Short mmCIF file of C-alpha atoms in Angstrom, two decimals:
data_model
loop_
_atom_site.label_atom_id
_atom_site.label_comp_id
_atom_site.label_asym_id
_atom_site.label_seq_id
_atom_site.Cartn_x
_atom_site.Cartn_y
_atom_site.Cartn_z
CA UNK G 1 -0.13 -0.03 -0.08
CA UNK G 2 1.50 3.33 -1.08
CA UNK G 3 1.77 6.33 1.44
CA UNK G 4 3.03 9.61 0.39
CA UNK G 5 4.67 12.07 2.67
CA UNK G 6 5.33 15.77 1.41
CA UNK G 7 7.41 17.90 3.88
CA UNK G 8 8.05 21.52 3.36
CA UNK G 9 7.81 21.41 -0.35
CA UNK G 10 8.41 24.56 -2.53
CA UNK G 11 8.06 24.54 -6.26
CA UNK G 12 8.96 27.68 -8.71
CA UNK G 13 7.39 28.13 -12.34
CA UNK G 14 9.72 30.62 -14.42
CA UNK G 15 11.51 31.95 -11.57
CA UNK G 16 8.54 32.85 -9.59
CA UNK G 17 7.74 30.70 -6.53
CA UNK G 18 4.38 29.26 -6.84
CA UNK G 19 4.31 27.04 -3.56
CA UNK G 20 6.24 27.28 -0.58
CA UNK G 21 6.34 25.26 2.94
CA UNK G 22 3.58 22.71 2.15
CA UNK G 23 3.42 19.87 4.16
CA UNK G 24 0.93 16.72 4.16
CA UNK G 25 0.85 13.12 4.47
CA UNK G 26 -1.48 10.72 2.60
CA UNK G 27 -2.25 7.15 3.56
CA UNK G 28 -3.63 4.33 1.32
CA UNK G 29 -7.31 5.07 0.66
CA UNK G 30 -7.17 8.59 1.19
CA UNK G 31 -8.43 11.50 -0.76
CA UNK G 32 -7.05 14.85 -0.75
CA UNK G 33 -8.79 17.81 -2.07
CA UNK G 34 -6.83 20.77 -3.04
CA UNK G 35 -8.84 23.76 -2.88
CA UNK G 36 -7.98 27.59 -3.41
CA UNK G 37 -8.62 30.63 -5.66
CA UNK G 38 -7.05 30.57 -9.31
CA UNK G 39 -3.50 31.14 -9.57
CA UNK G 40 -2.93 29.50 -5.94
CA UNK G 41 -0.93 26.67 -7.26
CA UNK G 42 -3.25 23.81 -7.30
CA UNK G 43 -2.26 22.64 -11.04
CA UNK G 44 1.32 23.04 -9.73
CA UNK G 45 1.36 21.07 -6.81
CA UNK G 46 -0.29 18.00 -9.05
CA UNK G 47 2.43 18.88 -11.70
CA UNK G 48 5.15 18.58 -9.09
CA UNK G 49 3.83 15.19 -7.64
CA UNK G 50 3.45 13.76 -11.26
CA UNK G 51 7.23 14.55 -11.57
CA UNK G 52 6.76 17.24 -14.37
CA UNK G 53 7.82 20.01 -12.32
CA UNK G 54 11.28 19.91 -10.03
CA UNK G 55 10.70 20.68 -6.69
CA UNK G 56 12.94 23.67 -5.55
CA UNK G 57 13.33 22.71 -1.99
CA UNK G 58 11.55 19.97 0.43
CA UNK G 59 11.08 16.45 -0.17
CA UNK G 60 8.46 14.17 -1.59
CA UNK G 61 8.80 10.81 -0.28
CA UNK G 62 6.61 7.77 -0.84
CA UNK G 63 6.71 4.37 0.72
CA UNK G 64 7.32 1.51 0.19
CA UNK G 65 10.33 2.85 -1.48
CA UNK G 66 10.07 0.65 -4.61
CA UNK G 67 12.33 0.98 -7.57
CA UNK G 68 9.73 2.87 -9.56
CA UNK G 69 9.58 6.80 -8.72
CA UNK G 70 6.40 8.45 -7.70
CA UNK G 71 5.71 9.92 -11.15
CA UNK G 72 5.47 6.39 -12.55
CA UNK G 73 3.17 5.16 -9.84
CA UNK G 74 0.78 8.26 -10.61
CA UNK G 75 -1.74 8.96 -13.19
CA UNK G 76 -1.82 12.45 -14.25
CA UNK G 77 -5.23 13.83 -15.55
CA UNK G 78 -4.56 17.47 -16.47
CA UNK G 79 -6.46 20.43 -18.43
CA UNK G 80 -5.55 18.60 -21.80
CA UNK G 81 -7.16 15.23 -22.63
CA UNK G 82 -4.13 13.74 -24.40
CA UNK G 83 -6.48 12.46 -27.10
CA UNK G 84 -5.37 12.20 -31.05
CA UNK G 85 -8.37 13.44 -32.84
CA UNK G 86 -7.82 11.18 -35.89
CA UNK G 87 -7.49 8.01 -33.95
CA UNK G 88 -10.72 6.47 -32.73
CA UNK G 89 -11.60 6.37 -28.83
CA UNK G 90 -10.68 2.53 -28.51
CA UNK G 91 -7.38 3.28 -30.55
CA UNK G 92 -6.48 6.18 -28.19
CA UNK G 93 -7.00 4.29 -24.86
CA UNK G 94 -5.47 1.02 -26.39
CA UNK G 95 -2.25 3.34 -27.08
CA UNK G 96 -2.52 4.92 -23.40
CA UNK G 97 -3.26 1.43 -21.85
CA UNK G 98 0.00 0.32 -23.21
CA UNK G 99 2.24 3.33 -22.57
CA UNK G 100 1.15 3.93 -18.84
CA UNK G 101 0.78 0.12 -18.18
CA UNK G 102 2.66 -1.11 -14.86
CA UNK G 103 3.28 -4.59 -13.47
CA UNK G 104 -0.63 -4.98 -12.59
CA UNK G 105 -3.10 -5.54 -15.37
CA UNK G 106 -5.73 -2.80 -15.62
CA UNK G 107 -9.31 -2.91 -16.88
CA UNK G 108 -9.96 -3.87 -20.66
CA UNK G 109 -10.97 -0.95 -22.80
CA UNK G 110 -14.49 -1.89 -23.32
CA UNK G 111 -14.98 -2.26 -19.64
CA UNK G 112 -13.42 1.24 -18.89
CA UNK G 113 -15.45 2.66 -21.35
CA UNK G 114 -18.59 0.91 -20.19
CA UNK G 115 -17.91 2.42 -16.74
CA UNK G 116 -17.47 5.96 -18.24
CA UNK G 117 -20.97 5.48 -20.33
CA UNK G 118 -19.00 5.45 -23.42
CA UNK G 119 -19.19 1.72 -24.92
CA UNK G 120 -21.27 3.01 -27.92
CA UNK G 121 -18.39 5.59 -28.85
CA UNK G 122 -15.56 3.38 -29.05
CA UNK G 123 -15.10 3.34 -33.02
CA UNK G 124 -15.59 7.01 -33.12
CA UNK G 125 -12.79 9.31 -33.96
CA UNK G 126 -12.01 11.21 -30.75
CA UNK G 127 -12.30 14.77 -32.68
CA UNK G 128 -16.08 13.86 -32.95
CA UNK G 129 -16.76 14.08 -29.50
CA UNK G 130 -17.93 16.75 -27.17
CA UNK G 131 -15.95 18.30 -24.40
CA UNK G 132 -17.77 16.32 -21.76
CA UNK G 133 -17.03 13.21 -23.88
CA UNK G 134 -13.55 13.59 -24.30
CA UNK G 135 -13.19 14.58 -20.57
CA UNK G 136 -14.86 10.94 -19.93
CA UNK G 137 -12.19 9.13 -22.25
CA UNK G 138 -9.30 10.89 -20.41
CA UNK G 139 -10.75 9.75 -17.32
CA UNK G 140 -11.15 6.12 -18.75
CA UNK G 141 -7.17 5.89 -18.98
CA UNK G 142 -7.29 5.80 -15.09
CA UNK G 143 -8.73 2.14 -15.15
CA UNK G 144 -7.02 0.97 -18.30
CA UNK G 145 -3.68 1.07 -16.88
CA UNK G 146 -3.67 0.48 -12.93
CA UNK G 147 -1.70 3.04 -10.84
CA UNK G 148 -1.80 3.66 -7.06
CA UNK G 149 -1.88 7.34 -7.34
CA UNK G 150 -4.39 9.59 -9.05
CA UNK G 151 -3.55 13.18 -9.62
CA UNK G 152 -6.84 14.89 -10.90
CA UNK G 153 -6.90 18.64 -12.11
CA UNK G 154 -10.47 19.69 -12.13
CA UNK G 155 -11.63 16.33 -13.08
CA UNK G 156 -15.24 17.39 -13.11
CA UNK G 157 -15.02 19.78 -15.77
CA UNK G 158 -17.24 19.53 -18.74
CA UNK G 159 -19.04 16.59 -17.27
CA UNK G 160 -22.70 16.11 -16.66
CA UNK G 161 -24.38 15.02 -13.64
CA UNK G 162 -24.51 11.41 -14.93
CA UNK G 163 -20.65 11.50 -15.51
CA UNK G 164 -20.05 13.01 -12.29
CA UNK G 165 -21.87 10.34 -10.50
CA UNK G 166 -19.56 7.86 -12.48
CA UNK G 167 -16.32 9.78 -11.59
CA UNK G 168 -17.49 9.47 -8.08
CA UNK G 169 -18.05 5.97 -8.38
CA UNK G 170 -14.76 5.09 -9.84
CA UNK G 171 -12.76 7.32 -7.20
CA UNK G 172 -14.60 5.42 -4.40
CA UNK G 173 -13.50 2.11 -5.89
CA UNK G 174 -10.08 3.28 -6.43
CA UNK G 175 -9.99 4.28 -2.75
CA UNK G 176 -11.86 0.96 -1.58
CA UNK G 177 -8.92 -0.55 -3.45
CA UNK G 178 -6.02 1.35 -1.47
CA UNK G 179 -5.63 3.85 -3.95
CA UNK G 180 -4.68 7.44 -3.18
CA UNK G 181 -6.30 10.55 -4.77
CA UNK G 182 -5.12 14.10 -4.96
CA UNK G 183 -7.78 16.19 -6.63
CA UNK G 184 -7.72 19.88 -7.31
CA UNK G 185 -11.03 21.25 -7.48
CA UNK G 186 -13.66 24.15 -7.17
CA UNK G 187 -16.77 22.01 -7.23
CA UNK G 188 -17.75 19.39 -4.82
CA UNK G 189 -16.69 15.97 -6.45
CA UNK G 190 -19.07 14.01 -4.18
CA UNK G 191 -16.58 12.30 -2.15
CA UNK G 192 -15.32 13.18 1.15
CA UNK G 193 -11.75 13.79 1.85
CA UNK G 194 -9.34 15.94 3.80
CA UNK G 195 -9.20 19.39 2.39
CA UNK G 196 -5.77 21.36 1.42
CA UNK G 197 -6.38 24.89 1.02
CA UNK G 198 -3.89 27.02 -0.78
CA UNK G 199 -3.64 30.60 -0.51
CA UNK G 200 -3.46 33.04 -3.44
CA UNK G 201 0.10 33.85 -4.38
CA UNK G 202 0.39 37.71 -4.65
CA UNK C 1 -14.90 -5.88 -15.52
CA UNK C 2 -12.08 -8.16 -16.84
CA UNK C 3 -8.60 -7.66 -16.21
CA UNK C 4 -6.17 -7.53 -19.19
CA UNK C 5 -2.93 -6.20 -20.27
CA UNK C 6 -2.16 -4.35 -22.96
CA UNK C 7 -1.44 -6.64 -26.00
CA UNK C 8 1.73 -4.57 -27.15
CA UNK C 9 4.64 -3.26 -25.51
CA UNK C 10 4.77 0.43 -24.95
CA UNK C 11 7.04 1.26 -27.72
CA UNK C 12 5.25 -1.01 -30.46
CA UNK C 13 1.89 0.79 -29.60
CA UNK C 14 3.63 4.24 -29.84
CA UNK C 15 5.09 3.06 -33.36
CA UNK C 16 1.69 2.22 -34.40
CA UNK C 17 -0.12 5.03 -33.10
CA UNK C 18 2.44 7.40 -34.71
CA UNK C 19 2.21 5.71 -38.05
CA UNK C 20 -1.71 6.00 -37.97
CA UNK C 21 -1.91 9.68 -36.77
CA UNK C 22 0.57 10.51 -39.62
CA UNK C 23 -1.37 8.54 -42.31
CA UNK C 24 -4.96 9.70 -41.34
CA UNK C 25 -6.61 12.82 -42.39
CA UNK C 26 -4.55 15.75 -41.36
CA UNK C 27 -1.25 13.84 -40.64
CA UNK C 28 0.42 15.13 -43.83
CA UNK C 29 3.06 12.48 -43.99
CA UNK C 30 3.12 12.78 -47.86
CA UNK C 31 3.74 16.40 -47.90
CA UNK C 32 7.51 15.76 -47.53
CA UNK C 33 7.54 13.60 -50.81
CA UNK C 34 5.46 16.14 -52.91
CA UNK C 35 7.53 19.19 -51.58
CA UNK C 36 10.56 17.23 -52.77
CA UNK C 37 8.73 16.82 -56.26
CA UNK C 38 8.28 20.33 -56.17
CA UNK C 39 11.68 21.11 -55.72
CA UNK C 40 13.13 18.95 -57.83
CA UNK C 41 10.92 19.98 -60.90
CA UNK C 42 11.56 23.73 -60.49
CA UNK C 43 15.30 23.18 -60.77
CA UNK C 44 15.35 22.61 -64.09
CA UNK C 45 13.27 25.74 -64.93
CA UNK C 46 15.67 27.88 -63.04
CA UNK C 47 18.76 26.15 -64.45
CA UNK C 48 18.09 25.92 -68.01
CA UNK C 49 18.15 22.91 -70.32
CA UNK C 50 21.65 22.18 -70.07
CA UNK C 51 21.47 18.51 -69.32
CA UNK C 52 25.32 18.10 -68.70
CA UNK C 53 25.07 20.66 -65.91
CA UNK C 54 22.05 19.31 -64.67
CA UNK C 55 23.32 15.66 -64.34
CA UNK C 56 26.42 17.06 -62.76
CA UNK C 57 24.72 19.01 -59.89
CA UNK C 58 21.65 16.36 -59.65
CA UNK C 59 22.95 14.69 -56.55
CA UNK C 60 23.46 17.87 -54.78
CA UNK C 61 19.96 19.13 -55.75
CA UNK C 62 18.49 15.97 -54.45
CA UNK C 63 20.10 16.06 -51.34
CA UNK C 64 19.13 19.81 -50.79
CA UNK C 65 15.66 18.97 -51.44
CA UNK C 66 15.78 15.80 -49.41
CA UNK C 67 17.10 18.05 -46.34
CA UNK C 68 14.23 20.79 -46.80
CA UNK C 69 11.57 17.98 -47.14
CA UNK C 70 12.82 16.11 -43.93
CA UNK C 71 12.53 19.45 -42.04
CA UNK C 72 9.11 19.81 -43.19
CA UNK C 73 6.94 18.37 -40.66
CA UNK C 74 9.73 18.20 -37.92
CA UNK C 75 8.48 20.93 -35.97
CA UNK C 76 5.17 19.06 -35.04
CA UNK C 77 7.12 16.16 -33.90
CA UNK C 78 6.99 16.73 -30.30
CA UNK C 79 4.67 20.01 -30.45
CA UNK C 80 1.26 18.13 -30.85
CA UNK C 81 1.83 15.72 -28.07
CA UNK C 82 2.94 18.79 -26.03
CA UNK C 83 -0.25 20.54 -26.91
CA UNK C 84 -2.66 17.88 -26.10
CA UNK C 85 -1.01 16.72 -23.05
CA UNK C 86 0.22 13.41 -24.32
CA UNK C 87 3.89 14.50 -23.51
CA UNK C 88 2.91 14.62 -19.93
CA UNK C 89 1.94 11.11 -19.93
CA UNK C 90 5.16 10.05 -21.81
CA UNK C 91 6.78 11.46 -19.01
CA UNK C 92 5.05 9.52 -16.37
CA UNK C 93 5.56 6.05 -18.43
CA UNK C 94 7.91 3.56 -17.26
CA UNK C 95 9.46 3.58 -20.62
CA UNK C 96 12.46 5.68 -20.65
CA UNK C 97 11.89 9.02 -22.68
CA UNK C 98 15.14 8.43 -24.64
CA UNK C 99 13.50 5.22 -26.12
CA UNK C 100 10.05 7.03 -26.71
CA UNK C 101 11.67 9.64 -28.85
CA UNK C 102 13.78 6.99 -30.60
CA UNK C 103 10.33 5.16 -31.58
CA UNK C 104 8.86 8.69 -32.53
CA UNK C 105 11.92 9.43 -34.81
CA UNK C 106 11.76 6.10 -36.53
CA UNK C 107 7.92 6.38 -37.14
CA UNK C 108 8.53 9.97 -38.51
CA UNK C 109 11.37 8.35 -40.84
CA UNK C 110 9.28 5.55 -42.01
CA UNK C 111 6.71 8.32 -42.94
CA UNK C 112 8.95 11.27 -44.43
CA UNK C 113 12.25 9.54 -45.11
CA UNK C 114 11.65 6.51 -46.65
CA UNK C 115 9.30 7.77 -49.40
CA UNK C 116 12.24 10.17 -50.24
CA UNK C 117 14.50 7.40 -50.49
CA UNK C 118 11.92 5.43 -52.63
CA UNK C 119 11.20 8.55 -54.81
CA UNK C 120 14.90 9.75 -55.15
CA UNK C 121 15.84 7.36 -58.27
CA UNK C 122 13.10 8.63 -60.15
CA UNK C 123 13.60 12.13 -59.40
CA UNK C 124 17.31 11.48 -60.24
CA UNK C 125 16.21 10.44 -63.97
CA UNK C 126 14.01 13.89 -63.98
CA UNK C 127 17.47 15.41 -63.34
CA UNK C 128 19.06 13.49 -66.04
CA UNK C 129 21.48 11.43 -63.85
CA UNK C 130 22.58 8.36 -65.57
CA UNK C 131 20.71 5.24 -64.98
CA UNK C 132 23.71 3.32 -63.48
CA UNK C 133 24.38 6.15 -60.98
CA UNK C 134 20.62 6.25 -59.44
CA UNK C 135 21.33 3.42 -56.58
CA UNK C 136 24.09 5.70 -55.23
CA UNK C 137 21.71 8.40 -54.24
CA UNK C 138 19.14 6.13 -52.92
CA UNK C 139 21.65 4.38 -50.75
CA UNK C 140 23.08 7.90 -49.38
CA UNK C 141 19.69 9.20 -48.62
CA UNK C 142 18.80 5.79 -46.87
CA UNK C 143 21.80 6.44 -44.95
CA UNK C 144 21.92 9.74 -44.39
CA UNK C 145 17.89 10.79 -43.76
CA UNK C 146 17.88 9.12 -40.39
CA UNK C 147 20.23 11.43 -39.12
CA UNK C 148 18.70 14.34 -40.41
CA UNK C 149 15.46 13.17 -38.82
CA UNK C 150 17.33 12.51 -35.49
CA UNK C 151 19.37 15.90 -35.71
CA UNK C 152 16.10 17.66 -36.12
CA UNK C 153 14.60 16.08 -33.04
CA UNK C 154 16.78 17.97 -30.95
CA UNK C 155 15.59 21.19 -32.58
CA UNK C 156 11.90 20.09 -32.41
CA UNK C 157 12.32 19.34 -28.60
CA UNK C 158 13.99 22.67 -27.89
CA UNK C 159 11.49 24.70 -29.64
CA UNK C 160 8.60 22.32 -28.43
CA UNK C 161 6.93 25.07 -26.43
CA UNK C 162 7.25 27.65 -29.21
CA UNK C 163 4.34 28.80 -30.95
CA UNK C 164 5.88 29.26 -34.14
CA UNK C 165 9.01 27.32 -33.55
CA UNK C 166 9.44 26.10 -37.10
CA UNK C 167 11.63 28.74 -38.57
CA UNK C 168 13.76 28.78 -35.28
CA UNK C 169 13.97 25.02 -35.74
CA UNK C 170 15.32 25.54 -39.30
CA UNK C 171 18.03 27.95 -38.16
CA UNK C 172 19.10 25.71 -35.14
CA UNK C 173 19.64 22.54 -37.08
CA UNK C 174 20.62 23.41 -40.42
CA UNK C 175 24.43 24.13 -39.52
CA UNK C 176 24.14 20.81 -37.72
CA UNK C 177 23.22 19.04 -40.68
CA UNK C 178 26.20 20.11 -42.99
CA UNK C 179 28.57 17.20 -42.17
CA UNK C 180 25.70 14.88 -43.44
CA UNK C 181 24.98 17.14 -46.30
CA UNK C 182 28.59 17.09 -47.22
CA UNK C 183 29.31 13.43 -47.00
CA UNK C 184 25.88 12.41 -48.45
CA UNK C 185 26.53 14.29 -51.61
CA UNK C 186 30.11 13.15 -51.71
CA UNK C 187 28.38 9.60 -51.53
CA UNK C 188 26.03 10.09 -54.22
CA UNK C 189 28.38 12.16 -56.66
CA UNK C 190 30.94 9.24 -56.78
CA UNK C 191 31.95 7.97 -60.16
CA UNK C 192 32.25 4.43 -61.64
CA UNK C 193 36.04 5.34 -62.65
CA UNK C 194 36.85 5.86 -58.88
CA UNK C 195 38.00 9.75 -59.45
CA UNK C 196 35.65 10.16 -56.75
CA UNK C 197 35.42 7.39 -54.10
CA UNK C 198 32.34 5.95 -52.93
CA UNK C 199 33.34 4.14 -50.05
CA UNK C 200 34.97 6.93 -47.88
CA UNK C 201 32.25 9.17 -47.93
CA UNK C 202 29.54 6.24 -47.22
CA UNK C 203 31.28 4.98 -44.38
CA UNK C 204 31.75 8.51 -42.71
CA UNK C 205 27.88 9.04 -43.62
CA UNK C 206 27.33 5.80 -41.65
CA UNK C 207 29.13 6.97 -38.85
CA UNK C 208 27.18 10.34 -38.56
CA UNK C 209 23.96 8.34 -38.50
CA UNK C 210 25.00 5.84 -35.79
CA UNK C 211 26.54 9.09 -33.66
CA UNK C 212 23.20 10.77 -34.07
CA UNK C 213 21.37 7.50 -33.08
CA UNK C 214 23.14 7.65 -29.94
CA UNK C 215 23.53 11.24 -29.07
CA UNK C 216 20.13 12.63 -30.80
CA UNK C 217 17.56 10.95 -28.18
CA UNK C 218 19.69 11.85 -25.05
CA UNK C 219 19.86 15.57 -26.38
CA UNK C 220 16.32 15.80 -26.93
CA UNK C 221 15.11 13.95 -23.92
CA UNK C 222 17.00 16.72 -21.60
CA UNK C 223 15.38 19.51 -23.93
CA UNK C 224 11.75 17.86 -23.33
CA UNK C 225 12.28 17.37 -19.64
CA UNK C 226 13.00 20.70 -19.55
CA UNK C 227 10.25 22.10 -21.42
CA UNK C 228 7.58 21.14 -18.97
CA UNK C 229 9.24 22.94 -16.18
#
């Protein structure tokens, strides 16, 4: 079971310190809701946890300290959906399943699409999808490859009420499985979790 | 829900995806060879109907056109993935970024470089090259264009976050492609009589490609890791 501990981390973007002195710990099955006004550094925190931004200071440790760095145990769902418009939904997901795979097997592409109510769209080019449907496909990759830490940046953007319910369901299942979730959000995601409030940077 | 493992290795899946994206609508993989054709067709109009002159400078024209055609789609090599967020996922993959880059370059070369190699003998004929010399231009392009793609990948990685990076990319990598151009043309322009040797420039060209194969993915990976932060 994965456990994450951040102590006194600071992150800079373009020479400007966006986050500093941030500490938190996250146990298996826990969910951390990162809130705060625009520009508070929510996305920066998630990108830093995904290994996409270097830490200026502080440590981000995880136990068990296996060979895989934290970035390779994390799913990062950012603002961009990472879909190729000319490929079908199923082709996109098959590629992402292979690219993001870890030692453990994930769900099948069909099963993941069904979990997000997209089963009938599998053979449609991704460019034909609406913003909400693209978002659902981006979330479906959480299922096709199994990774213990989910880093979700505004996951419910563009999702309708039904899809928000599906998202809540897969997040609950992931936590029940011992997974960790860190979500940056303004809306309530329909799950309970500790809240980490980031202040606005001047 | 049934559990399953992806049928392909990450790199095979990436290669297949790149080929599919390139071949479908909007991929523009055939643009390079069409651009190559346009350049080669324009040259005789500019130079005039002197066949002897044309056949003498044909290897240089073919190589220059090949170089420019290779450059054509390179600025999108990583930029498309950077913009749609795929690059972030490649960075969190368990597959080393260097191998991801090498695979992307291989797919890019298959889509743009290989058609150039296949078309070169035909275009050589259009420039009045003797038929028995055509294999040299094809072989030198076959060996040399991968080096151009790989060197271009460094430039593509450096300019990945720039909206209009295409021109900067050309300025960055054209000086680096000078050795490839020199030895490529030298190998293509060799003669049967042995006055201009074939083996020496060809072997140096092979060496340049091998060097790019080892060095370029490492350099491009370093640039891409920087681009994220």
